[in-house]
PDB file of C-alpha atoms in Angstrom:
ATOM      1  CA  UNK J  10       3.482  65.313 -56.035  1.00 60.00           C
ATOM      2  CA  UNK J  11       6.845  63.989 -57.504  1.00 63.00           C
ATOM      3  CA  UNK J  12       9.356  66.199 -58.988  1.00 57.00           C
ATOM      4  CA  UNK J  13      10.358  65.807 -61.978  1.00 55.00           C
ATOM      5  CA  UNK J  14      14.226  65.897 -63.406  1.00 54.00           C
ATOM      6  CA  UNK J  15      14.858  66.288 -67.259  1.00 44.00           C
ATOM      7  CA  UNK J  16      17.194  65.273 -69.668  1.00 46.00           C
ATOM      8  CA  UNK J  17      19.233  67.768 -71.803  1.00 39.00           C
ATOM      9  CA  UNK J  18      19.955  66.400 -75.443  1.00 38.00           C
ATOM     10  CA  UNK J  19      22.209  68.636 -76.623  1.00 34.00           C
ATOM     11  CA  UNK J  20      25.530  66.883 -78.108  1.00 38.00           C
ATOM     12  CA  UNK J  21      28.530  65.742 -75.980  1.00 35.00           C
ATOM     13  CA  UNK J  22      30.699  63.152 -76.824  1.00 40.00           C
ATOM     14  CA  UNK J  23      29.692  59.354 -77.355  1.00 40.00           C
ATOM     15  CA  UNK J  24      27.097  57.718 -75.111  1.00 38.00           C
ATOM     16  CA  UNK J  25      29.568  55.800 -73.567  1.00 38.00           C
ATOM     17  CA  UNK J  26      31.536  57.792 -72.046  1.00 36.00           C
ATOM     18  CA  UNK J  27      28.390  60.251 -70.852  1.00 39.00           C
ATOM     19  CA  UNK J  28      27.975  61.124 -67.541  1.00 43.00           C
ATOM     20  CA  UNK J  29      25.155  63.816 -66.716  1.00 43.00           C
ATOM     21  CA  UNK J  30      24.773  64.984 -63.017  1.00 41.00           C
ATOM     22  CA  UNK J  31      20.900  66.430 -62.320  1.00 40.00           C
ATOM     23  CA  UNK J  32      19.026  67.851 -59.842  1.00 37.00           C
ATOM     24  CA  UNK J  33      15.759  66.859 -58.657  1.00 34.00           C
ATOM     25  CA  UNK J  34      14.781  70.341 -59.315  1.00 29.00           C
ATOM     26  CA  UNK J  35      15.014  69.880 -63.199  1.00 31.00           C
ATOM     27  CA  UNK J  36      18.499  72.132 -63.578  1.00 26.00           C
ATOM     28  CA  UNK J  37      21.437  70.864 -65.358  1.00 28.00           C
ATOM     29  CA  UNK J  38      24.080  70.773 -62.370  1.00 30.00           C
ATOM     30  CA  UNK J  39      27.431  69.289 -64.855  1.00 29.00           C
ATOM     31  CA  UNK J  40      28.038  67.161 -67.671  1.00 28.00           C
ATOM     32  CA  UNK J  41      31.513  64.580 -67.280  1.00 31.00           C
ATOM     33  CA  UNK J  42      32.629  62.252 -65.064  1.00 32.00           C
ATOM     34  CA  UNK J  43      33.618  63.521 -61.359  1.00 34.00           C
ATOM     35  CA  UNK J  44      34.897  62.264 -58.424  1.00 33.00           C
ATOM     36  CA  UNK J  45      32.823  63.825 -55.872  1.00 35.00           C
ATOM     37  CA  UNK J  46      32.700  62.858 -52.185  1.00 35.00           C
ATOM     38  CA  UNK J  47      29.610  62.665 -50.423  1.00 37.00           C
ATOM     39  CA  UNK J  48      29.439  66.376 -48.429  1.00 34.00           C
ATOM     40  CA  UNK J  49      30.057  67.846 -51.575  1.00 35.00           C
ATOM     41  CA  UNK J  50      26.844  66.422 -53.402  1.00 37.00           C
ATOM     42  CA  UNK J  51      25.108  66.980 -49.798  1.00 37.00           C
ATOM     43  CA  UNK J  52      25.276  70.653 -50.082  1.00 34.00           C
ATOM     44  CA  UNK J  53      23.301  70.430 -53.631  1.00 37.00           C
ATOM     45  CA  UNK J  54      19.962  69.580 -52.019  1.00 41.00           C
ATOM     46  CA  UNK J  55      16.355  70.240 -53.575  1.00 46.00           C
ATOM     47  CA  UNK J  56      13.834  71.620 -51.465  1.00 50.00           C
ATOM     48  CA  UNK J  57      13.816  70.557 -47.931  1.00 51.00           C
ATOM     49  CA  UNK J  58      10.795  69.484 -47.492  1.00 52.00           C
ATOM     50  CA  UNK J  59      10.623  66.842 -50.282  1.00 50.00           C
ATOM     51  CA  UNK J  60      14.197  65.148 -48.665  1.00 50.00           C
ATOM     52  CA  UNK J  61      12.105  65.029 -45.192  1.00 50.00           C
ATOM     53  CA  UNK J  62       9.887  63.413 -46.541  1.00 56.00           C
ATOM     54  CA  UNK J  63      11.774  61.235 -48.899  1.00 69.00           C
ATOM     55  CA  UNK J  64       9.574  62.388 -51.512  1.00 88.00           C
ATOM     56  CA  UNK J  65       8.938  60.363 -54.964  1.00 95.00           C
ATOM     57  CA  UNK J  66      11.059  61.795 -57.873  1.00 96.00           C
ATOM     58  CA  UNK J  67       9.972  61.267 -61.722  1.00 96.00           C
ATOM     59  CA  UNK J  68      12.683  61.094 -64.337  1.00 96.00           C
ATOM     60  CA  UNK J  69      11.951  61.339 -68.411  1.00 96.00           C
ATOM     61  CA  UNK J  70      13.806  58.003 -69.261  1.00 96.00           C
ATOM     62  CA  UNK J  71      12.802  57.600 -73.089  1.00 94.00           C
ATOM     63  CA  UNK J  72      15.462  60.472 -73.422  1.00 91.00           C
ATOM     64  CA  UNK J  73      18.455  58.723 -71.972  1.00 95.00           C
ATOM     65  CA  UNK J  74      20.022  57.085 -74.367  1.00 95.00           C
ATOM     66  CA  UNK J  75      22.323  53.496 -74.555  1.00 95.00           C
ATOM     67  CA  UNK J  76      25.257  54.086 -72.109  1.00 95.00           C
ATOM     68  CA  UNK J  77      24.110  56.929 -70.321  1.00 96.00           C
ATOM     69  CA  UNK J  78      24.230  57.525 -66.487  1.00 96.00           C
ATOM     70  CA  UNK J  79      21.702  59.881 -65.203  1.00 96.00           C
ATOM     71  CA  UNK J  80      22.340  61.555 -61.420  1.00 96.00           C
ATOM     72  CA  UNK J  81      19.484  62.817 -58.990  1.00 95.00           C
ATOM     73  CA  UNK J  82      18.873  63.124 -55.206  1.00 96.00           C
ATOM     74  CA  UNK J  83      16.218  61.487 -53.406  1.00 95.00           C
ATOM     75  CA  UNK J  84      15.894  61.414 -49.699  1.00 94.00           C
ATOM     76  CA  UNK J  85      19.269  63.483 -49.764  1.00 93.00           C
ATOM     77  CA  UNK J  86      21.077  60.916 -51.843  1.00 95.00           C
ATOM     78  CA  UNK J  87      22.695  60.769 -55.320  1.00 97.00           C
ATOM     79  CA  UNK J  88      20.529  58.542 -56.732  1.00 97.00           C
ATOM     80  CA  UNK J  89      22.423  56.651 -60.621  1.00 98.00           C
ATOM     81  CA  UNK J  90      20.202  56.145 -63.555  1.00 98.00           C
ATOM     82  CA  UNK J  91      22.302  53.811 -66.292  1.00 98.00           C
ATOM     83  CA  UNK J  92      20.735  52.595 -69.371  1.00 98.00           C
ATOM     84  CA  UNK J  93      22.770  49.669 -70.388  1.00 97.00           C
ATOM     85  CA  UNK J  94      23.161  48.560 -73.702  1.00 96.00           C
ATOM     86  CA  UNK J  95      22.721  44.873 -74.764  1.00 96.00           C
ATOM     87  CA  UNK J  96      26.505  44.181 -74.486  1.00 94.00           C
ATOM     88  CA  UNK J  97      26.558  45.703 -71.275  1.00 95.00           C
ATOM     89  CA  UNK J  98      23.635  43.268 -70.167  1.00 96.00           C
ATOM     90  CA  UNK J  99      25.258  40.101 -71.601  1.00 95.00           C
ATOM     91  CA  UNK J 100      28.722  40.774 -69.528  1.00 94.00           C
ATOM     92  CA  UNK J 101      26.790  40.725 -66.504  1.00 96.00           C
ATOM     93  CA  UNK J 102      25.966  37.133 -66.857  1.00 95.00           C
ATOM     94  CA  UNK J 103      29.570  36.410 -68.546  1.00 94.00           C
ATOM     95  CA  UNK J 104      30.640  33.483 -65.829  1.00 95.00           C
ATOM     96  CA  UNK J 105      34.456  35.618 -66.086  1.00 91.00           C
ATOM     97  CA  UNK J 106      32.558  38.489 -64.242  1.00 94.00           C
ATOM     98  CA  UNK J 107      30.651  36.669 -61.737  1.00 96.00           C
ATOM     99  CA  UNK J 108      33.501  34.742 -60.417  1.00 96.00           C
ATOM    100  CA  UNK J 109      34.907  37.918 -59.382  1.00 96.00           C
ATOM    101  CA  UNK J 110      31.920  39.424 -57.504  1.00 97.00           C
ATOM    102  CA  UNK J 111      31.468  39.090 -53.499  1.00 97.00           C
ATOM    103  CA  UNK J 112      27.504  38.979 -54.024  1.00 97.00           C
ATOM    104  CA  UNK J 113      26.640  38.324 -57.886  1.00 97.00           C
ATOM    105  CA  UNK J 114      23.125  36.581 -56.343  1.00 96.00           C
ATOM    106  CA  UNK J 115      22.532  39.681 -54.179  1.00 97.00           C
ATOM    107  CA  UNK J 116      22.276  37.903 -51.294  1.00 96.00           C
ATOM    108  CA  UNK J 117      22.536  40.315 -48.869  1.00 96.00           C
ATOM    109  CA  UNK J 118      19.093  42.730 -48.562  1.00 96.00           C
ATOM    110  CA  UNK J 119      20.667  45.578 -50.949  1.00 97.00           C
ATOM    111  CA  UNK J 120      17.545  45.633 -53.050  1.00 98.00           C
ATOM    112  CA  UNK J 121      13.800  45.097 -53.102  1.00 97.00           C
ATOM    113  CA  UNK J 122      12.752  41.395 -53.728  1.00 97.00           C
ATOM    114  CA  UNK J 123      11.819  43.095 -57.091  1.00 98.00           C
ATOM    115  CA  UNK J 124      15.457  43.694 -57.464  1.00 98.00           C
ATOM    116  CA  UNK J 125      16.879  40.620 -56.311  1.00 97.00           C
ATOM    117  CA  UNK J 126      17.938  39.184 -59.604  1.00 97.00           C
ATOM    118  CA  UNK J 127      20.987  39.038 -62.731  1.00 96.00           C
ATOM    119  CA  UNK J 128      20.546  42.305 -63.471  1.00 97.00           C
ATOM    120  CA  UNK J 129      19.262  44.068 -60.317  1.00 98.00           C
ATOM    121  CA  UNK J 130      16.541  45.997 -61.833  1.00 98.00           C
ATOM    122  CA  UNK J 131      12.970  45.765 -62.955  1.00 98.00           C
ATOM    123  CA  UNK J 132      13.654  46.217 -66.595  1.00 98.00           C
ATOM    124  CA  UNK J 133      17.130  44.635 -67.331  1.00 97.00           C
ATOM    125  CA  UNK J 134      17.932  48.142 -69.512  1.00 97.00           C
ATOM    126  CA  UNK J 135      17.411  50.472 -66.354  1.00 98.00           C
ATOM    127  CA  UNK J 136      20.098  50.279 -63.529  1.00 98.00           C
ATOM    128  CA  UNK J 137      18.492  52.304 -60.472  1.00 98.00           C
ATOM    129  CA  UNK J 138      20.977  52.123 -57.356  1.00 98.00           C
ATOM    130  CA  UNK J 139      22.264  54.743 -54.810  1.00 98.00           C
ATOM    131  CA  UNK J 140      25.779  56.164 -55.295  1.00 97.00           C
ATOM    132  CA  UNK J 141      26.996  55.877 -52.608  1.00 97.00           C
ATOM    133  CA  UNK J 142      29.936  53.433 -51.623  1.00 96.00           C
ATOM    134  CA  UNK J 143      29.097  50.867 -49.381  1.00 96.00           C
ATOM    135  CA  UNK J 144      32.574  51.711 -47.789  1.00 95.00           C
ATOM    136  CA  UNK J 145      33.074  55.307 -46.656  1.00 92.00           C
ATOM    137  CA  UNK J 146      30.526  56.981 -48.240  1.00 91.00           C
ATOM    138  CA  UNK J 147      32.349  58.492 -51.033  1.00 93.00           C
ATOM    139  CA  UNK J 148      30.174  58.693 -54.853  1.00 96.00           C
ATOM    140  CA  UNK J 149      32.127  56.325 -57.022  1.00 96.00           C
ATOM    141  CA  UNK J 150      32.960  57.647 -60.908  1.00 95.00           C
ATOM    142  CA  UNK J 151      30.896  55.840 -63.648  1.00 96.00           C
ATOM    143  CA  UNK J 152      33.594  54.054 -66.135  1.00 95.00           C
ATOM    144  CA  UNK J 153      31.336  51.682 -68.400  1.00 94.00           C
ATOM    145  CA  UNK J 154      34.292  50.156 -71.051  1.00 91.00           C
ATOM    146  CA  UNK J 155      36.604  48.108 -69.970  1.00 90.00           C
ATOM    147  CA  UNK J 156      39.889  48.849 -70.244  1.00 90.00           C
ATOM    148  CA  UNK J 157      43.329  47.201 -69.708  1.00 91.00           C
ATOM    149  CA  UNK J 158      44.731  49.356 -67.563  1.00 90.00           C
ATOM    150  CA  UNK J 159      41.904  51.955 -66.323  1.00 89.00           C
ATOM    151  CA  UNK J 160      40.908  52.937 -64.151  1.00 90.00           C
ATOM    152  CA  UNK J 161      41.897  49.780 -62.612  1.00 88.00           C
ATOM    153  CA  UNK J 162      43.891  46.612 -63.849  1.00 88.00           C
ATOM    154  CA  UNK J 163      41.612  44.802 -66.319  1.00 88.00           C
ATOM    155  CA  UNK J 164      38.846  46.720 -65.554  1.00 89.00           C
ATOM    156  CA  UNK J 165      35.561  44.890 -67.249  1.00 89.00           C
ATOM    157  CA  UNK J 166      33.168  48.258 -66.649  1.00 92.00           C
ATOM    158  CA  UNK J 167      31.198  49.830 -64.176  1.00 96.00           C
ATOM    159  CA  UNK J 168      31.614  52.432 -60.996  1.00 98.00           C
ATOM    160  CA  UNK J 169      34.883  52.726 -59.581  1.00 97.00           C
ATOM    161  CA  UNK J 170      35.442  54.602 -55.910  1.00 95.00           C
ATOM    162  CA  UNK J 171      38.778  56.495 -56.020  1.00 92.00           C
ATOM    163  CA  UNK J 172      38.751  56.933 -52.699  1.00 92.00           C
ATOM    164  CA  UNK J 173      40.526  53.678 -52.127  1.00 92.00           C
ATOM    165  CA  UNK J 174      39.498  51.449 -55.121  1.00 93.00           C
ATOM    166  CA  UNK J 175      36.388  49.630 -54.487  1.00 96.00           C
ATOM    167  CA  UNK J 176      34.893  47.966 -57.595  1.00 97.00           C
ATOM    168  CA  UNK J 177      31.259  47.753 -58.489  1.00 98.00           C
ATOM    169  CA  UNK J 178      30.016  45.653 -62.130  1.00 97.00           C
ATOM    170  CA  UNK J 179      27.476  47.483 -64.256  1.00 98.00           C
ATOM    171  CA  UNK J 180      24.750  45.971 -61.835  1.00 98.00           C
ATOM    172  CA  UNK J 181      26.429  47.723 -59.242  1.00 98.00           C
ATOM    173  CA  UNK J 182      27.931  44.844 -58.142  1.00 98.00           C
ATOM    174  CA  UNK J 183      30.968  44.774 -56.101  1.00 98.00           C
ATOM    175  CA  UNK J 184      34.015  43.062 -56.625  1.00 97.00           C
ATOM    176  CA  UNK J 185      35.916  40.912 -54.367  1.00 97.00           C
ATOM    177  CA  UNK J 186      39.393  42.684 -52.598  1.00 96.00           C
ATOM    178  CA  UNK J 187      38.248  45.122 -52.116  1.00 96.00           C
ATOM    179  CA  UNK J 188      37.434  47.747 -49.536  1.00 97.00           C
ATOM    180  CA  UNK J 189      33.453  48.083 -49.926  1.00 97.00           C
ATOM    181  CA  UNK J 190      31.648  44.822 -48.056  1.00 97.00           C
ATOM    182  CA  UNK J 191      28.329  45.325 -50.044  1.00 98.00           C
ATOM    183  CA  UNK J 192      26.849  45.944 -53.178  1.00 98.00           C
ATOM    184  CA  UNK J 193      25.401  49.416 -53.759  1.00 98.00           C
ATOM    185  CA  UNK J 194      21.933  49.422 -52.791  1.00 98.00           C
ATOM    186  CA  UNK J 195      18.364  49.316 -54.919  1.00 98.00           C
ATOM    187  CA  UNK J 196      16.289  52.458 -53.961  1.00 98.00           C
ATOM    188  CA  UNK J 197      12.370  52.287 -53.968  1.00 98.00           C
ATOM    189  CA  UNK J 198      11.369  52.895 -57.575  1.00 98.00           C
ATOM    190  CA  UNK J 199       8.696  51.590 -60.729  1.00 98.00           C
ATOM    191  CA  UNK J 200       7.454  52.999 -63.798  1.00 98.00           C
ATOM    192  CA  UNK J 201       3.842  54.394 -63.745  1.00 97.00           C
ATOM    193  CA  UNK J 202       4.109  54.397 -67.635  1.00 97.00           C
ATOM    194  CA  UNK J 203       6.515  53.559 -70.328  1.00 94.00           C
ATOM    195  CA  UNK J 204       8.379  56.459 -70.073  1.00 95.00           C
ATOM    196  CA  UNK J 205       8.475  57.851 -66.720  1.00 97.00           C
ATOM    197  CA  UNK J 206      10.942  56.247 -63.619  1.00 98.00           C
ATOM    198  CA  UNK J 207       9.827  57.266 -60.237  1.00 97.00           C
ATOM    199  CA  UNK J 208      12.188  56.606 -57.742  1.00 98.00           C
ATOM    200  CA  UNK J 209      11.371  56.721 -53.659  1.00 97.00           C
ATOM    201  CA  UNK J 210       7.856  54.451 -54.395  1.00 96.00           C
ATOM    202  CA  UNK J 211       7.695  50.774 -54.751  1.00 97.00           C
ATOM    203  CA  UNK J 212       5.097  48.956 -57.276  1.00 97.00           C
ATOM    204  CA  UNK J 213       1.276  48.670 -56.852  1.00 96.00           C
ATOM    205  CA  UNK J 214       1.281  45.761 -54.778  1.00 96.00           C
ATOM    206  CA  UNK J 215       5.455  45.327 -53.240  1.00 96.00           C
ATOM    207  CA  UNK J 216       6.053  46.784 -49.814  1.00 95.00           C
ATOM    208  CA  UNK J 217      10.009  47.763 -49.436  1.00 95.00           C
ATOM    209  CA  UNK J 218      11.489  50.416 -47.108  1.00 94.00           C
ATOM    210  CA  UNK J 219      15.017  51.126 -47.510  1.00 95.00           C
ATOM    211  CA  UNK J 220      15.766  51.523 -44.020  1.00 93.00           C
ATOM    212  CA  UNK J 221      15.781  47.637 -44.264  1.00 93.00           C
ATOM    213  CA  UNK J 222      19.085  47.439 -46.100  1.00 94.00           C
ATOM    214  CA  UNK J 223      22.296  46.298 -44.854  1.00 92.00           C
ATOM    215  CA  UNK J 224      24.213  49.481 -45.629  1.00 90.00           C
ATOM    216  CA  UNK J 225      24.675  52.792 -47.286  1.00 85.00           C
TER     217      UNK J 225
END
């Protein structure tokens, strides 16, 4: 059976600037943006048996709202929920943005074939990628407005590593120059119904294992 994670609605400050970390066991583990490195997320595991097995994980998506970043684990890894907002969607296709990126066609197997396109997802809204940095392992912080001056020099949105500055787009993406050689990759997921993500299972019909991916 999947587990389920939640969503807490209670008031925080504008959608895009929310970052809410969850548990696959349904309890509310922070709210705010952290720079975390791997080991420490590690040690917040949910029940052994379901990361052995790699276990399916349901998330209530009709309660995340425009801008938000959801965090679970699955197979023992921080697993980043975005819903992007419209703007969000058309930057990703903004020819500024793609000129900058070392794989904007995803390329390199980071995803399911399912996944292999402009906005990396199945439903262009839902972002679904491991955080993990395709560098050293560290979780990169969620940042979606640009900015001038931060966290990095015209920064156009997305995950940043502060470890030692790689740059991923709000596809999860990465940048050129920087220390990360691949995008962040696409975990197993589909939605049995309009509401529900499960991540760790493909679609009736697609076969994808993530072992197959380039790197984590």
């Amino acid at each position: 059976m999947p587990s389920e994670t939640s969503v807490d609605t209670t008031p925080v400050e504008p959608p895009s600037r929310r970052d809410m970390l969850y548990l696959v066991t349904g309890s509310v583990a922070a709210v705010g943006a952290a720079a975390t490195i791997w080991p420490l997320i590690d040690q917040m595991n949910p029940d052994a048996a379901t990361i052995a097995a790699a276990g399916p994980v349901d998330i209530d998506v009709s309660q995340i709202q425009e801008g938000q970043r959801l965090v679970t684990l699955w197979a023992a890894r921080p697993v980043f929920v975005v819903r992007r907002p419209q703007a969000a969607l058309d930057t990703l296709r903004d020819p500024k943005l793609i000129s900058q990126l070392r794989d904007p066609n995803s390329d390199n197997w980071q995803q399911p074939e399912y996944a292999r396109n402009w906005s990396r997802s199945i439903k262009p809204e839902f972002l679904v990628v491991v955080g993990i940095c395709t560098h050293l392992g560290c979780v990169p912080l969620y940042d979606p407005d640009p900015s001038a001056t931060d966290p990095a020099p015209d920064w156009l949105g997305g995950f940043f590593c502060p470890c030692h500055g790689s740059k991923y787009d709000l596809a999860a993406r990465v940048f050129q120059g920087v220390p990360a050689p691949y995008n962040l990759p696409v975990p197993p997921y589909h939605f049995p119904d309009d509401k529900t993500l499960r991540v760790g299972e493909n679609p009736p019909g697609q076969t994808y294992d993530f072992n197959s991916i380039l790197q984590v």
